[in-house]
Amino acid sequence: MDGRRAAPRAAEARAAESGRAAPPLLRLPILAFRLFLSDQAHLRAAALAYTSLLSLVPVLAFAFSLMRGLGFEEDLLSFLLLQYFPASDPGLYGQVVGYVRQVNAKTLGAAGLGGLLLSVALTLGTVEKALNDIFGARRQRSFVRKFTDYFAILFLSPLLIGITMSGIALLQLRERLGFLGGIWLFSEAATLALKLTPLLGAILLFAWILVVMPNTRVSARAAAWGGVTGGAAWFLLQWAYVRFQVGFSRYEAIYGALAQLPILMVWLYLAWCTLLYAAELAALAQGRRPPAGAGEGAPASDPAELALCILTEAAMRSAGEGPLLGREEVEKGLDARPEILETVLDRLQTHGLLLEAGEGGRLLLGRHPASIPAVEAWDLFPPAPLPGGERLFGEMRRRRRSALEGFTIEQLRLAAQERPEGNHDRRPAPRAEGPAEGPPAGRDA
């Protein structure tokens, strides 16, 4: 078990060392690539490629049924085939499109339509799980949120593609505007915009997926990092895929009528690798992974100390010192790794010391602060094994726990209020000698 725990830390340390050695502009992409490998995202991409291949027809059928109502169906098919699926032979896609066109909601019936929607939801749920792991979000969406968010994605994604296509069609009208043909600036700008429109559409689509799919807040800066990198990488990958596809004709001698299936699977795999790499980069830009300067053996935040800090702050907010504490505020205000914070918050809620209310993730104490002993929260987080230093760190931890005996969260709140106004560090630091005035109220003699 210790070896399993040490392996990710060692990989993150190697990633940090490579990030420090790289130029500043390349530091984040290189670190993201090392984390992409250490997180085994390439294996997730293979699983997602298989899942998306199985659900390709249901997803396209649902999307095309929406676009059919907007009058975009034929243009959408051409756009997808020419821009986003660079296979050598469109025969396979013609068969897929044929299956999609045969899907009719009137003839499917309630059970068939339910199965179609279920397969779409399961596919999106697999994508959400992969992105949640990358961004450090431990909780999955509730059923109601999955229903609303997933179908918002299914409705808006075809609409985004339709807007992109409308922009292309609008720019193509310049060929019919003869009186503007002599304006060189307009002609060249329109040509450049026409070429960049698919790229911009891909960037927006990547950024939107990174914002909507993970069950955590992703900042605009992080989404821009991931969107630009993912969109650009996708188009570079597409260019290389088309330019350097060699020997695909030999697949026909092996696979026969299914010769295009391996090509489609490879492209789906590379597309998912691109998305997951963009997610790793966005997570780094948001600070949800260990910083580039962290190395193996860097001390992590103590979960027990974080728990006391969170409970004390929640008690202060409940006493009227500012608005109620929010989960997002905790993540921003405490210098700790997000996965550790998630573990602390979940364990406090599991044991009834903390409650989460509302969509904003407002955190409330589960009991009155005077009835929560500090050692009760402290004991919820036993120390992790530290090879070579068990005796020293164990003694330090016992001393810190003994200093907390007899104190409650309410007393920690009062002690935090008495600190100087300029000191905003509310992390409890009890004295080993105990309070100078004697034992606190309620302590046994």
Coordinates of C-alpha atoms in Angstrom, one line a residue:
M1 CA 0.0 0.0 0.0
D2 CA 2.8 2.4 0.8
G3 CA 4.3 1.7 -2.6
R4 CA 1.0 2.5 -4.3
R5 CA 0.8 5.8 -2.4
A6 CA 4.3 6.7 -3.2
A7 CA 4.1 6.1 -6.9
P8 CA 1.8 9.1 -7.7
R9 CA 3.9 11.4 -5.5
A10 CA 7.0 10.3 -7.3
A11 CA 5.4 11.0 -10.7
E12 CA 4.2 14.4 -9.5
A13 CA 7.7 15.1 -8.3
R14 CA 9.3 14.2 -11.6
A15 CA 6.7 16.3 -13.3
A16 CA 7.6 19.2 -11.1
E17 CA 11.3 18.8 -11.8
S18 CA 10.7 18.8 -15.5
G19 CA 8.4 21.9 -15.2
R20 CA 11.1 23.8 -13.3
A21 CA 13.7 23.0 -15.9
A22 CA 11.6 24.1 -18.9
P23 CA 11.2 27.7 -20.1
P24 CA 8.4 29.7 -18.4
L25 CA 6.1 29.5 -21.4
L26 CA 6.5 25.8 -21.8
R27 CA 6.5 24.9 -18.1
L28 CA 2.7 24.5 -17.7
P29 CA 2.2 22.4 -20.9
I30 CA 5.2 20.1 -20.0
L31 CA 3.9 19.6 -16.4
A32 CA 0.4 18.9 -17.8
F33 CA 1.9 16.3 -20.1
R34 CA 3.7 14.6 -17.2
L35 CA 0.6 14.6 -15.1
F36 CA -1.4 13.3 -18.1
L37 CA 0.9 10.2 -18.1
S38 CA 1.0 9.8 -14.3
D39 CA -2.8 10.0 -14.1
Q40 CA -3.0 7.4 -16.8
A41 CA -5.3 9.6 -18.8
H42 CA -4.3 7.7 -21.9
L43 CA -6.0 4.7 -20.5
R44 CA -9.1 6.8 -19.7
A45 CA -9.0 8.0 -23.3
A46 CA -9.1 4.4 -24.6
A47 CA -12.1 3.6 -22.4
L48 CA -13.9 6.8 -23.5
A49 CA -13.1 6.0 -27.2
Y50 CA -14.8 2.6 -26.7
T51 CA -17.7 4.1 -24.9
S52 CA -18.2 6.8 -27.5
L53 CA -18.0 4.3 -30.3
L54 CA -20.8 2.3 -28.8
S55 CA -23.0 5.4 -28.2
L56 CA -22.0 7.2 -31.5
V57 CA -25.3 6.6 -33.2
P58 CA -27.5 7.5 -30.2
V59 CA -25.6 10.7 -29.6
L60 CA -25.6 11.8 -33.2
A61 CA -29.2 10.9 -33.6
F62 CA -30.2 13.1 -30.7
A63 CA -28.1 16.0 -31.9
F64 CA -29.2 15.7 -35.5
S65 CA -32.9 15.5 -34.5
L66 CA -32.3 18.9 -32.8
M67 CA -30.5 20.3 -35.8
R68 CA -33.1 19.0 -38.2
G69 CA -35.7 21.3 -36.6
L70 CA -33.3 24.2 -37.2
G71 CA -32.8 23.3 -40.9
F72 CA -29.1 22.5 -40.5
E73 CA -29.0 18.8 -40.9
E74 CA -27.4 18.4 -44.3
D75 CA -25.0 21.2 -43.7
L76 CA -24.2 19.8 -40.3
L77 CA -23.3 16.4 -41.8
S78 CA -21.0 18.0 -44.4
F79 CA -19.4 20.2 -41.8
L80 CA -18.7 17.3 -39.4
L81 CA -17.3 15.1 -42.2
L82 CA -15.0 17.7 -43.7
Q83 CA -13.8 19.4 -40.6
Y84 CA -13.9 17.1 -37.6
F85 CA -13.6 13.5 -39.0
P86 CA -10.6 13.4 -41.3
A87 CA -10.8 9.8 -42.5
S88 CA -9.5 8.7 -45.8
D89 CA -12.9 7.3 -47.0
P90 CA -16.3 8.8 -45.9
G91 CA -18.0 5.4 -46.6
L92 CA -18.1 4.5 -43.0
Y93 CA -19.5 7.8 -42.0
G94 CA -22.1 7.5 -44.7
Q95 CA -23.3 4.3 -43.1
V96 CA -23.3 5.9 -39.7
V97 CA -25.3 8.8 -41.0
G98 CA -27.7 6.4 -42.7
Y99 CA -28.3 4.7 -39.3
V100 CA -28.8 8.1 -37.7
R101 CA -31.4 9.2 -40.3
Q102 CA -33.4 6.0 -39.7
V103 CA -33.9 6.9 -36.0
N104 CA -37.4 8.2 -35.6
A105 CA -38.8 9.2 -32.2
K106 CA -42.3 8.3 -33.4
T107 CA -41.4 4.7 -34.3
L108 CA -39.1 4.1 -31.3
G109 CA -41.7 4.2 -28.7
A110 CA -41.3 5.2 -25.1
A111 CA -38.9 2.3 -24.2
G112 CA -36.7 2.9 -27.3
L113 CA -36.6 6.6 -26.7
G114 CA -35.7 6.0 -23.0
G115 CA -32.9 3.6 -24.0
L116 CA -31.6 6.2 -26.4
L117 CA -31.5 8.9 -23.8
L118 CA -30.0 6.5 -21.2
S119 CA -27.1 5.6 -23.5
V120 CA -26.5 9.3 -24.1
A121 CA -26.6 10.1 -20.3
L122 CA -24.2 7.2 -19.5
T123 CA -21.7 8.4 -22.1
L124 CA -21.8 12.0 -20.6
G125 CA -21.5 10.5 -17.1
T126 CA -18.3 8.7 -18.1
V127 CA -16.9 11.9 -19.4
E128 CA -17.9 13.8 -16.2
K129 CA -16.2 11.1 -14.0
A130 CA -12.9 11.4 -16.0
L131 CA -12.9 15.2 -15.7
N132 CA -13.9 15.2 -12.1
D133 CA -10.9 13.0 -11.3
I134 CA -8.6 15.4 -13.1
F135 CA -10.0 18.5 -11.4
G136 CA -10.1 16.8 -8.0
A137 CA -13.9 16.9 -7.6
R138 CA -14.9 14.0 -5.4
R139 CA -18.7 14.4 -5.7
Q140 CA -20.8 13.5 -8.7
R141 CA -23.8 15.4 -9.8
S142 CA -27.2 14.6 -8.4
F143 CA -29.7 12.9 -10.6
V144 CA -31.6 16.2 -11.1
R145 CA -28.5 18.1 -12.0
K146 CA -27.3 15.4 -14.4
F147 CA -30.7 15.6 -16.2
T148 CA -30.6 19.4 -16.5
D149 CA -26.9 19.8 -17.2
Y150 CA -26.5 16.9 -19.7
F151 CA -29.5 17.9 -21.8
A152 CA -28.3 21.5 -21.8
I153 CA -25.1 20.2 -23.3
L154 CA -27.0 18.2 -25.8
F155 CA -29.1 21.1 -26.8
L156 CA -26.4 23.8 -26.9
S157 CA -23.6 21.8 -28.6
P158 CA -25.5 21.4 -31.9
L159 CA -26.5 25.0 -31.6
L160 CA -22.8 26.1 -31.3
I161 CA -22.0 24.0 -34.3
G162 CA -24.9 25.6 -36.2
I163 CA -23.7 29.1 -35.3
T164 CA -20.2 28.2 -36.5
M165 CA -21.6 27.0 -39.8
S166 CA -23.7 30.1 -40.1
G167 CA -20.6 32.2 -39.8
I168 CA -18.9 30.1 -42.5
A169 CA -21.9 30.6 -44.8
L170 CA -22.0 34.3 -44.1
L171 CA -18.3 34.7 -45.0
Q172 CA -18.8 32.6 -48.1
L173 CA -21.4 35.2 -49.3
R174 CA -18.5 37.6 -50.0
E175 CA -18.0 35.8 -53.3
R176 CA -21.4 37.0 -54.4
L177 CA -20.9 40.5 -53.3
G178 CA -19.2 41.8 -56.4
F179 CA -19.1 45.5 -55.4
L180 CA -16.9 44.5 -52.4
G181 CA -14.5 42.5 -54.5
G182 CA -12.1 45.5 -55.0
I183 CA -11.7 46.1 -51.2
W184 CA -8.6 44.1 -50.5
L185 CA -8.8 44.4 -46.7
F186 CA -12.3 43.0 -46.6
S187 CA -11.5 40.2 -49.0
E188 CA -8.4 39.1 -47.1
A189 CA -9.9 39.4 -43.7
A190 CA -12.9 37.4 -44.8
T191 CA -10.7 34.7 -46.2
L192 CA -8.7 34.5 -43.0
A193 CA -11.8 34.5 -40.8
L194 CA -13.3 31.8 -43.0
K195 CA -10.2 29.6 -42.4
L196 CA -10.1 30.3 -38.7
T197 CA -13.9 29.9 -38.0
P198 CA -13.6 26.1 -37.5
L199 CA -10.6 26.5 -35.2
L200 CA -12.5 29.1 -33.1
G201 CA -15.5 26.9 -33.0
A202 CA -13.3 24.0 -31.6
I203 CA -11.7 26.3 -29.1
L204 CA -15.1 27.5 -27.8
L205 CA -16.3 23.9 -27.7
F206 CA -13.3 22.7 -25.7
A207 CA -13.6 25.6 -23.3
W208 CA -17.3 25.1 -22.8
I209 CA -16.9 21.4 -22.1
L210 CA -14.2 22.1 -19.5
V211 CA -16.5 24.7 -17.8
V212 CA -19.7 22.6 -17.9
M213 CA -18.8 19.0 -17.5
P214 CA -16.7 18.9 -14.2
N215 CA -18.7 19.1 -11.1
T216 CA -16.7 22.0 -9.8
R217 CA -16.2 25.6 -10.6
V218 CA -13.7 26.2 -13.4
S219 CA -12.4 29.7 -13.8
A220 CA -12.5 31.5 -17.2
R221 CA -8.7 31.7 -17.2
A222 CA -8.3 28.0 -16.8
A223 CA -11.0 27.2 -19.4
A224 CA -9.3 29.6 -21.8
W225 CA -6.0 27.8 -21.3
G226 CA -7.6 24.4 -21.9
G227 CA -9.8 25.6 -24.8
V228 CA -7.0 27.3 -26.8
T229 CA -4.6 24.4 -26.2
G230 CA -7.2 21.7 -26.9
G231 CA -8.6 23.4 -30.0
A232 CA -5.2 24.2 -31.5
A233 CA -3.9 20.7 -30.7
W234 CA -7.0 19.1 -32.2
F235 CA -6.5 21.0 -35.5
L236 CA -2.8 20.3 -35.6
L237 CA -3.6 16.6 -35.0
Q238 CA -6.2 16.7 -37.8
W239 CA -3.7 18.3 -40.2
A240 CA -1.1 15.6 -39.3
Y241 CA -3.7 12.9 -39.5
V242 CA -4.7 13.9 -43.0
R243 CA -1.2 14.6 -44.3
F244 CA 0.6 11.6 -43.0
Q245 CA -1.9 8.8 -43.1
V246 CA 0.1 6.1 -44.8
G247 CA -0.9 2.5 -45.5
F248 CA -4.6 2.9 -44.6
S249 CA -5.4 1.1 -47.9
R250 CA -3.7 -2.0 -46.5
Y251 CA -6.4 -2.3 -43.9
E252 CA -8.9 -3.3 -46.6
A253 CA -6.9 -6.5 -47.2
I254 CA -7.2 -7.4 -43.5
Y255 CA -10.6 -6.0 -42.4
G256 CA -12.5 -6.0 -45.7
A257 CA -15.7 -4.0 -45.3
L258 CA -14.7 -2.9 -41.8
A259 CA -11.5 -1.3 -43.0
Q260 CA -12.5 2.1 -41.8
L261 CA -13.4 1.0 -38.3
P262 CA -9.8 1.0 -36.9
I263 CA -9.3 4.5 -38.4
L264 CA -12.4 5.8 -36.7
M265 CA -11.3 4.2 -33.4
V266 CA -7.8 5.8 -33.6
W267 CA -9.3 9.2 -34.3
L268 CA -11.7 8.9 -31.4
Y269 CA -8.9 7.9 -29.1
L270 CA -6.7 10.8 -30.2
A271 CA -9.6 13.2 -29.8
W272 CA -10.2 12.0 -26.2
C273 CA -6.5 12.3 -25.4
T274 CA -6.6 15.9 -26.6
L275 CA -9.6 16.7 -24.4
L276 CA -8.1 15.0 -21.3
Y277 CA -4.7 16.8 -21.9
A278 CA -6.6 20.1 -22.2
A279 CA -8.3 19.3 -18.9
E280 CA -5.0 18.5 -17.2
L281 CA -3.7 21.9 -18.4
A282 CA -6.8 23.7 -17.2
A283 CA -6.6 22.0 -13.8
L284 CA -3.0 23.2 -13.5
A285 CA -3.9 26.7 -14.5
Q286 CA -6.6 26.8 -11.9
G287 CA -4.2 25.5 -9.2
R288 CA -6.1 22.3 -8.5
R289 CA -2.9 20.2 -8.7
P290 CA 0.3 20.4 -6.8
P291 CA 2.3 23.5 -7.9
A292 CA 5.3 23.2 -10.2
G293 CA 7.7 23.9 -7.4
A294 CA 6.5 21.1 -5.2
G295 CA 8.7 18.1 -4.9
E296 CA 8.6 14.6 -3.5
G297 CA 8.5 14.8 0.3
A298 CA 7.0 18.3 0.4
P299 CA 4.8 18.4 3.5
A300 CA 1.1 18.3 2.8
S301 CA -1.4 20.3 4.8
D302 CA -2.5 18.5 8.0
P303 CA -6.1 17.4 7.5
A304 CA -6.8 17.6 11.3
E305 CA -5.6 21.2 11.4
L306 CA -7.6 22.1 8.3
A307 CA -10.7 20.6 9.9
L308 CA -10.3 22.8 13.0
C309 CA -9.7 25.8 10.8
I310 CA -12.9 25.2 8.8
L311 CA -15.0 24.5 11.9
T312 CA -13.7 27.6 13.6
E313 CA -14.4 29.8 10.6
A314 CA -17.9 28.3 10.2
A315 CA -18.6 29.1 13.8
M316 CA -17.4 32.7 13.3
R317 CA -19.7 33.1 10.3
S318 CA -22.6 31.6 12.1
A319 CA -22.0 34.1 14.9
G320 CA -22.6 36.9 12.5
E321 CA -19.1 37.7 11.4
G322 CA -19.7 37.9 7.7
P323 CA -21.8 35.8 5.2
L324 CA -22.0 32.1 5.6
L325 CA -18.9 30.1 4.7
G326 CA -19.0 28.6 1.2
R327 CA -17.1 25.6 -0.2
E328 CA -15.6 27.7 -2.9
E329 CA -14.3 30.2 -0.3
V330 CA -12.7 27.4 1.6
E331 CA -10.9 26.1 -1.5
K332 CA -9.6 29.6 -2.2
G333 CA -8.7 30.7 1.3
L334 CA -6.8 27.7 2.5
D335 CA -3.4 26.8 1.2
A336 CA -4.0 23.1 0.7
R337 CA -4.4 20.6 -2.1
P338 CA -8.0 20.3 -3.3
E339 CA -8.2 16.6 -2.8
I340 CA -7.2 17.0 0.8
L341 CA -9.8 19.7 1.3
E342 CA -12.5 17.5 -0.3
T343 CA -11.6 14.6 2.0
V344 CA -11.7 16.9 5.1
L345 CA -15.1 18.4 4.1
D346 CA -16.6 15.0 3.3
R347 CA -15.5 13.4 6.5
L348 CA -16.8 16.4 8.6
Q349 CA -20.2 16.1 6.9
T350 CA -20.2 12.3 7.3
H351 CA -19.8 12.6 11.1
G352 CA -22.4 15.4 11.4
L353 CA -20.0 18.1 12.4
L354 CA -20.6 20.1 9.2
L355 CA -23.7 20.5 7.0
E356 CA -23.8 21.8 3.4
A357 CA -27.0 23.7 2.4
G358 CA -28.1 25.2 -0.9
E359 CA -26.7 25.2 -4.4
G360 CA -23.9 27.5 -3.4
G361 CA -22.4 25.0 -1.0
R362 CA -22.9 27.0 2.2
L363 CA -21.3 25.3 5.2
L364 CA -23.0 25.2 8.6
L365 CA -22.0 23.6 11.8
G366 CA -24.0 20.4 12.6
R367 CA -24.0 21.2 16.3
H368 CA -23.6 24.2 18.5
P369 CA -19.9 25.1 18.6
A370 CA -19.8 24.8 22.4
S371 CA -20.8 21.1 22.1
I372 CA -18.0 20.2 19.6
P373 CA -14.8 19.3 21.4
A374 CA -11.7 20.2 19.3
V375 CA -10.2 16.7 19.8
E376 CA -13.4 15.1 18.3
A377 CA -12.6 16.8 15.0
W378 CA -8.8 16.1 15.5
D379 CA -9.3 12.4 16.0
L380 CA -11.2 12.0 12.7
F381 CA -8.0 12.4 10.8
P382 CA -5.3 9.9 11.9
P383 CA -1.8 10.7 10.7
A384 CA -0.5 9.1 7.5
P385 CA 2.5 6.8 7.9
L386 CA 5.8 8.7 7.6
P387 CA 8.7 6.3 6.9
G388 CA 11.7 7.1 9.1
G389 CA 10.0 9.7 11.3
E390 CA 7.1 7.8 13.0
R391 CA 8.4 8.4 16.5
L392 CA 9.2 12.1 16.1
F393 CA 6.0 13.1 14.2
G394 CA 3.9 10.8 16.5
E395 CA 5.2 12.6 19.6
M396 CA 4.6 16.0 18.0
R397 CA 1.1 15.0 17.1
R398 CA 0.4 13.7 20.7
R399 CA 1.6 17.0 22.1
R400 CA -0.6 19.0 19.8
R401 CA -3.6 16.8 20.7
S402 CA -3.0 17.1 24.4
A403 CA -2.9 20.9 24.0
L404 CA -6.4 20.8 22.4
E405 CA -8.0 18.7 25.2
G406 CA -10.8 20.6 27.0
F407 CA -11.2 23.1 24.2
T408 CA -14.3 23.4 22.1
I409 CA -14.9 25.0 18.7
E410 CA -16.6 27.9 20.5
Q411 CA -13.5 28.6 22.5
L412 CA -11.3 28.5 19.4
R413 CA -13.7 31.0 17.8
L414 CA -13.4 33.3 20.8
A415 CA -9.6 32.9 20.7
A416 CA -9.6 33.8 17.0
Q417 CA -11.6 36.9 17.7
E418 CA -9.1 38.1 20.3
R419 CA -6.2 38.1 17.8
P420 CA -4.8 41.4 16.5
E421 CA -6.8 43.0 13.7
G422 CA -3.9 42.7 11.2
N423 CA -3.5 38.9 11.7
H424 CA -5.9 37.1 9.4
D425 CA -4.5 33.7 10.0
R426 CA -7.3 31.8 11.8
R427 CA -5.6 28.5 11.8
P428 CA -5.7 27.4 15.4
A429 CA -2.3 27.2 17.2
P430 CA -3.0 26.1 20.8
R431 CA -0.3 26.2 23.4
A432 CA 1.2 23.1 24.8
E433 CA 1.0 24.4 28.3
G434 CA -2.8 24.9 28.1
P435 CA -4.6 28.2 29.0
A436 CA -2.7 30.5 31.4
E437 CA -5.8 31.2 33.4
G438 CA -6.5 27.5 34.2
P439 CA -8.7 25.0 32.6
P440 CA -11.5 26.2 30.4
A441 CA -15.1 26.1 31.4
G442 CA -16.6 22.7 31.3
R443 CA -13.3 20.8 31.6
D444 CA -13.1 18.1 34.2
A445 CA -11.0 18.7 37.2

